[in-house]
Coordinates of C-alpha atoms in Angstrom, one line a residue:
X129 CA 0.3 0.1 0.0
X130 CA 1.2 3.3 -1.0
X131 CA 2.6 5.4 2.3
X132 CA 0.5 8.3 3.4
X133 CA 2.2 11.3 5.4
X134 CA 0.5 13.2 8.0
X135 CA 1.8 16.0 6.5
X136 CA 3.0 17.2 3.1
X137 CA 4.6 21.1 3.5
X138 CA 5.1 22.6 -0.3
X139 CA 7.9 25.1 -0.2
X140 CA 10.8 24.9 2.3
X141 CA 11.2 28.8 3.3
X142 CA 10.5 30.3 6.7
X143 CA 6.7 29.5 6.8
X144 CA 7.5 25.7 5.3
X145 CA 9.9 25.0 8.0
X146 CA 8.3 26.6 10.9
X147 CA 5.2 24.3 10.0
X148 CA 7.2 21.4 10.1
X149 CA 9.0 22.4 13.5
X150 CA 5.9 23.4 15.1
X151 CA 4.0 20.2 14.1
X152 CA 6.9 18.0 15.0
X153 CA 6.8 19.8 18.6
X154 CA 3.0 19.1 19.0
X155 CA 3.5 15.5 18.1
X156 CA 3.4 14.8 14.4
X157 CA 6.1 12.9 13.0
X158 CA 5.2 11.9 9.4
X159 CA 6.0 15.0 7.9
X160 CA 7.7 15.7 4.8
X161 CA 8.9 19.2 3.2
X162 CA 8.9 19.4 -1.0
X163 CA 11.1 21.9 -2.3
X164 CA 11.5 22.9 -5.9
X165 CA 15.0 24.3 -5.5
X166 CA 18.0 22.5 -4.6
X167 CA 18.0 23.9 -1.2
X168 CA 15.5 25.5 1.7
X169 CA 15.1 29.1 1.6
X170 CA 15.6 29.6 -2.5
X171 CA 14.2 33.2 -2.1
X172 CA 16.7 34.4 0.7
X173 CA 19.5 32.6 -1.2
X174 CA 18.4 34.0 -4.6
X175 CA 17.2 37.4 -4.3
X176 CA 19.1 38.7 -0.9
X177 CA 22.4 40.0 -1.3
X178 CA 25.5 38.9 0.7
X179 CA 25.3 40.3 4.4
X180 CA 21.8 42.1 3.7
X181 CA 19.9 42.5 7.2
X182 CA 16.9 40.5 7.8
X183 CA 15.0 42.0 10.5
X184 CA 12.3 40.4 12.8
X185 CA 10.2 43.2 12.5
X186 CA 10.4 43.6 8.9
X187 CA 9.0 46.8 7.2
X188 CA 8.8 48.0 10.9
X189 CA 6.0 45.4 12.1
X190 CA 6.1 44.6 15.6
X191 CA 5.5 41.1 15.1
X192 CA 5.5 38.6 18.5
X193 CA 6.5 35.3 17.8
X194 CA 3.7 32.9 19.0
X195 CA 5.8 29.5 18.8
X196 CA 8.7 27.8 19.8
X197 CA 11.1 29.2 17.1
X198 CA 13.0 32.0 18.7
X199 CA 14.3 34.2 15.5
X200 CA 15.8 37.6 15.9
X201 CA 17.4 40.1 13.5
X202 CA 20.4 38.9 11.5
X203 CA 21.9 38.6 8.1
X204 CA 21.2 36.8 5.1
X205 CA 24.1 33.9 6.3
X206 CA 22.9 34.0 10.1
X207 CA 19.0 33.2 9.1
X208 CA 20.2 30.7 6.3
X209 CA 22.1 29.1 9.1
X210 CA 19.3 29.4 11.6
X211 CA 17.0 27.2 9.4
X212 CA 20.0 24.9 8.6
X213 CA 20.3 24.1 12.2
X214 CA 16.5 23.6 12.8
X215 CA 16.2 21.0 10.0
X216 CA 19.0 19.5 11.1
X217 CA 18.1 19.1 14.9
X218 CA 14.5 17.5 13.7
X219 CA 15.5 15.1 11.3
X220 CA 12.8 16.4 9.2
X221 CA 12.6 14.6 5.7
X222 CA 13.5 17.7 3.1
X223 CA 13.1 16.7 -0.8
X224 CA 14.4 19.2 -2.8
X225 CA 14.3 19.4 -6.8
X226 CA 10.8 18.6 -6.3
X227 CA 8.1 20.9 -7.8
X228 CA 4.7 20.3 -7.0
X229 CA 2.3 20.4 -10.4
X230 CA -1.2 20.3 -8.7
X231 CA -2.8 19.0 -5.4
X232 CA -6.1 16.6 -5.3
X233 CA -8.3 16.4 -2.9
X234 CA -9.6 12.4 -2.3
X235 CA -11.7 10.8 0.3
X236 CA -8.7 10.0 2.7
X237 CA -6.4 13.0 2.5
X238 CA -4.7 14.7 -0.5
X239 CA -2.3 13.2 -3.4
X240 CA 0.3 16.0 -4.1
X241 CA 1.3 15.4 -7.9
X242 CA 5.0 15.9 -8.7
X243 CA 6.9 14.9 -11.8
X244 CA 7.0 11.1 -12.1
X245 CA 4.8 10.7 -9.5
X246 CA 2.7 11.8 -6.7
X247 CA 2.8 11.8 -2.7
X248 CA -0.2 11.0 -0.2
X249 CA -1.1 13.1 2.6
X250 CA -3.8 13.6 5.4
X251 CA -3.1 17.4 5.4
X252 CA -1.2 19.8 2.9
X253 CA 0.2 23.2 3.5
X254 CA 1.5 25.6 0.6
X255 CA 4.0 27.8 1.3
X256 CA 5.2 28.7 -1.7
X257 CA 6.4 32.5 -2.1
X258 CA 5.8 35.4 -4.5
X259 CA 9.4 35.7 -5.4
X260 CA 9.8 32.6 -7.3
X261 CA 7.8 34.1 -9.8
X262 CA 9.0 38.1 -10.0
X263 CA 6.6 40.3 -11.7
X264 CA 7.5 41.5 -15.4
X265 CA 6.9 44.8 -16.8
X266 CA 3.6 45.0 -19.2
X267 CA 5.6 45.9 -22.0
X268 CA 7.2 43.6 -24.1
X269 CA 11.2 42.5 -23.6
X270 CA 12.3 41.8 -27.4
X271 CA 14.3 38.5 -27.6
X272 CA 17.4 40.1 -28.8
X273 CA 18.0 41.9 -25.6
X274 CA 16.7 39.0 -23.5
X275 CA 20.3 38.2 -21.9
X276 CA 20.7 41.6 -20.7
X277 CA 17.6 41.8 -18.9
X278 CA 17.5 40.6 -15.3
X279 CA 15.6 40.0 -12.3
X280 CA 18.5 39.3 -9.4
X281 CA 22.0 40.3 -9.7
X282 CA 23.0 37.1 -11.2
X283 CA 25.0 38.1 -14.9
X284 CA 25.8 41.7 -13.6
X285 CA 29.2 42.2 -13.7
X286 CA 31.4 45.4 -13.8
X287 CA 32.3 48.4 -15.6
X288 CA 28.6 48.5 -16.9
X289 CA 26.0 51.2 -17.5
X290 CA 23.2 49.5 -15.5
X291 CA 19.7 50.6 -15.0
X292 CA 17.5 49.0 -11.8
X293 CA 13.7 49.5 -11.8
X294 CA 11.7 49.4 -9.0
X295 CA 11.6 51.5 -5.6
X296 CA 11.4 49.2 -2.9
X297 CA 14.1 47.2 -0.7
X298 CA 14.9 45.4 -3.1
X299 CA 15.3 47.8 -5.8
X300 CA 17.8 50.2 -3.3
X301 CA 20.1 47.2 -2.2
X302 CA 20.4 46.4 -6.0
X303 CA 21.3 49.9 -6.9
X304 CA 23.5 50.5 -3.8
X305 CA 25.2 47.1 -4.5
X306 CA 26.0 47.8 -8.0
X307 CA 27.0 51.3 -8.0
X308 CA 30.8 50.4 -6.5
X309 CA 31.9 49.0 -9.8
X310 CA 29.3 50.2 -12.6
X311 CA 27.6 53.2 -13.5
X312 CA 23.9 52.9 -12.0
X313 CA 20.6 54.8 -12.4
X314 CA 17.5 53.7 -10.3
X315 CA 14.0 54.3 -12.1
X316 CA 10.9 54.7 -9.9
X317 CA 7.8 55.5 -11.1
X318 CA 6.9 57.1 -8.0
X319 CA 8.4 60.5 -6.4
X320 CA 10.2 58.8 -3.0
X321 CA 11.6 55.7 -1.7
X322 CA 9.2 55.6 0.9
X323 CA 7.9 51.9 0.6
X324 CA 11.4 50.8 1.7
X325 CA 13.1 50.2 5.2
X326 CA 14.6 53.3 7.0
X327 CA 18.0 51.8 6.6
X328 CA 18.1 51.4 2.5
X329 CA 16.3 54.9 2.1
X330 CA 19.2 56.3 4.3
X331 CA 21.6 54.2 2.2
X332 CA 19.7 55.5 -1.3
X333 CA 19.9 58.6 -0.1
X334 CA 23.3 58.8 0.5
X335 CA 24.3 57.2 -2.9
X336 CA 22.0 59.7 -4.9
X337 CA 23.8 62.7 -2.8
X338 CA 27.2 61.6 -3.5
X339 CA 26.7 60.9 -7.1
X340 CA 27.3 56.7 -6.9
X341 CA 23.6 56.2 -8.1
X342 CA 21.4 58.9 -10.5
X343 CA 17.5 58.3 -9.3
X344 CA 15.1 59.0 -12.0
X345 CA 11.8 59.5 -10.1
X346 CA 8.2 60.0 -11.3
X347 CA 9.4 58.4 -14.3
X348 CA 7.6 55.6 -16.2
X349 CA 9.0 53.4 -19.0
X350 CA 6.9 52.4 -22.0
X351 CA 9.0 50.2 -24.2
X352 CA 12.3 49.0 -24.7
X353 CA 14.2 48.1 -27.8
X354 CA 17.6 46.8 -29.2
X355 CA 20.2 49.6 -30.7
X356 CA 23.8 48.9 -31.1
X357 CA 23.9 46.0 -29.0
X358 CA 22.5 47.6 -26.3
X359 CA 19.1 48.1 -24.3
X360 CA 17.2 51.6 -25.5
X361 CA 14.9 52.3 -22.9
X362 CA 11.9 54.6 -24.2
X363 CA 10.2 56.6 -21.5
X364 CA 6.2 58.1 -21.1
X365 CA 7.9 61.8 -22.0
X366 CA 9.7 60.3 -25.6
X367 CA 12.8 60.5 -24.4
X368 CA 15.3 57.6 -24.4
X369 CA 18.7 56.2 -23.1
X370 CA 21.2 53.4 -23.9
X371 CA 21.9 51.2 -21.1
X372 CA 24.1 47.4 -21.3
X373 CA 21.8 45.9 -18.8
X374 CA 18.4 46.6 -16.6
X375 CA 18.0 44.7 -13.8
X376 CA 14.0 44.8 -12.8
X377 CA 12.9 44.4 -9.0
X378 CA 9.5 45.4 -9.1
X379 CA 7.9 42.5 -6.6
X380 CA 6.3 38.7 -7.3
X381 CA 3.0 37.9 -8.0
X382 CA 1.0 34.8 -6.7
X383 CA 1.4 31.7 -8.8
X384 CA -2.4 31.7 -9.5
X385 CA -2.3 28.8 -12.0
X386 CA -0.7 26.2 -9.3
X387 CA -3.7 27.6 -7.1
X388 CA -6.4 27.4 -9.8
X389 CA -5.3 23.9 -11.0
X390 CA -5.7 22.7 -6.9
X391 CA -9.0 24.4 -6.5
X392 CA -7.7 27.1 -3.9
X393 CA -10.1 30.0 -4.4
X394 CA -8.4 33.6 -5.0
X395 CA -9.7 36.9 -3.9
X396 CA -7.7 40.1 -4.9
X397 CA -4.6 38.2 -5.7
X398 CA -4.5 36.0 -2.6
X399 CA -5.4 33.0 -1.7
X400 CA -8.5 32.5 0.5
X401 CA -8.1 31.5 4.0
X402 CA -9.9 31.3 7.1
X403 CA -8.5 32.7 10.7
X404 CA -6.7 29.2 11.0
X405 CA -4.7 29.6 7.6
X406 CA -7.5 26.7 6.1
X407 CA -8.4 27.0 2.2
X408 CA -12.0 26.4 0.9
X409 CA -10.9 23.2 1.0
X410 CA -10.7 21.3 4.0
X411 CA -7.4 20.0 5.5
X412 CA -5.3 22.3 2.9
X413 CA -4.0 25.3 4.6
X414 CA -1.6 28.3 3.2
X415 CA 1.1 30.0 4.8
X416 CA 3.8 32.7 4.5
X417 CA 4.3 35.3 2.1
X418 CA 1.6 33.8 -0.5
X419 CA -0.8 35.0 2.4
X420 CA 0.4 38.6 2.5
X421 CA -0.3 41.7 0.6
X422 CA 3.5 42.3 -0.5
X423 CA 5.5 39.4 1.5
X424 CA 8.5 39.4 3.4
X425 CA 7.9 38.9 6.8
X426 CA 9.7 35.9 8.2
X427 CA 8.1 36.6 11.8
X428 CA 4.8 36.3 10.4
X429 CA 5.7 33.0 8.5
X430 CA 6.8 31.4 11.3
X431 CA 3.5 32.5 13.6
X432 CA 1.4 31.0 10.7
X433 CA 3.3 27.6 10.9
X434 CA 2.7 27.6 14.9
X435 CA -1.3 28.1 14.4
X436 CA -1.7 25.8 11.7
X437 CA 0.1 23.0 13.6
X438 CA -2.2 23.7 16.5
X439 CA -5.0 23.9 14.7
X440 CA -4.2 20.6 13.2
X441 CA -3.5 19.0 16.0
X442 CA -6.7 19.9 17.8
X443 CA -8.8 18.0 14.7

């Protein structure tokens, strides 16, 4: 007879790992974490620059931790070490390189479909993030310049003219990171960087003041073209400029196709859930960034895991 796990968790980021740890703490043992990338916390590994600050109170949100996990401010590296230690301590089953295609409810639980087969579980928690699917611009990216368009710093070198598009924390961090060895412009459709945390606001103000970064505020891009091996950026005022490459940091989107294929209802771009983070399908839960307006708070994800674990235990 095919094995049935007590709990399957899709996504091994902070919320997924917290759900596993808190579920273990309340007595569940047959738990599997499914992660499509090669290691846990892929978003932090890919989208956070080295030594980036990671705050418990993200964007100033004061979050009191509810569960057994004691998380504190640190860096990208210390945060990854923290989650490494949690996974090692509890000897939880983490299956990487495993992308979930859809979830199907059956009479005695769920069947989680992956490439080449499926996994059965009594309960399922979806903790996939938003940044795994970065937002892309509305205008077309010509194929001839596709290799010069990025959504992380991967592929960026030195001695280039680069434009970073966006005005949040990631965009500012990318611009500041790149400006030591490149000519950097940051383009943002609003007039200030008020969405960013205070540290990043101070960093970009300093970089702009000393000439390390040029800021194009209240500026909209309407089109990209290829010209002489460069990216030609055309702005809404009909002006244009050539860049070696562009880096977009304009947020991420909920993977609606996956949610829909699994029968999870959405409203306003987020999965619908009750106070226990249970979706419209009994026994199927959501946690972490996917439930948040803009994502990013590790502490909230940890609390989601605690709430779900205790609710399942009470059933």
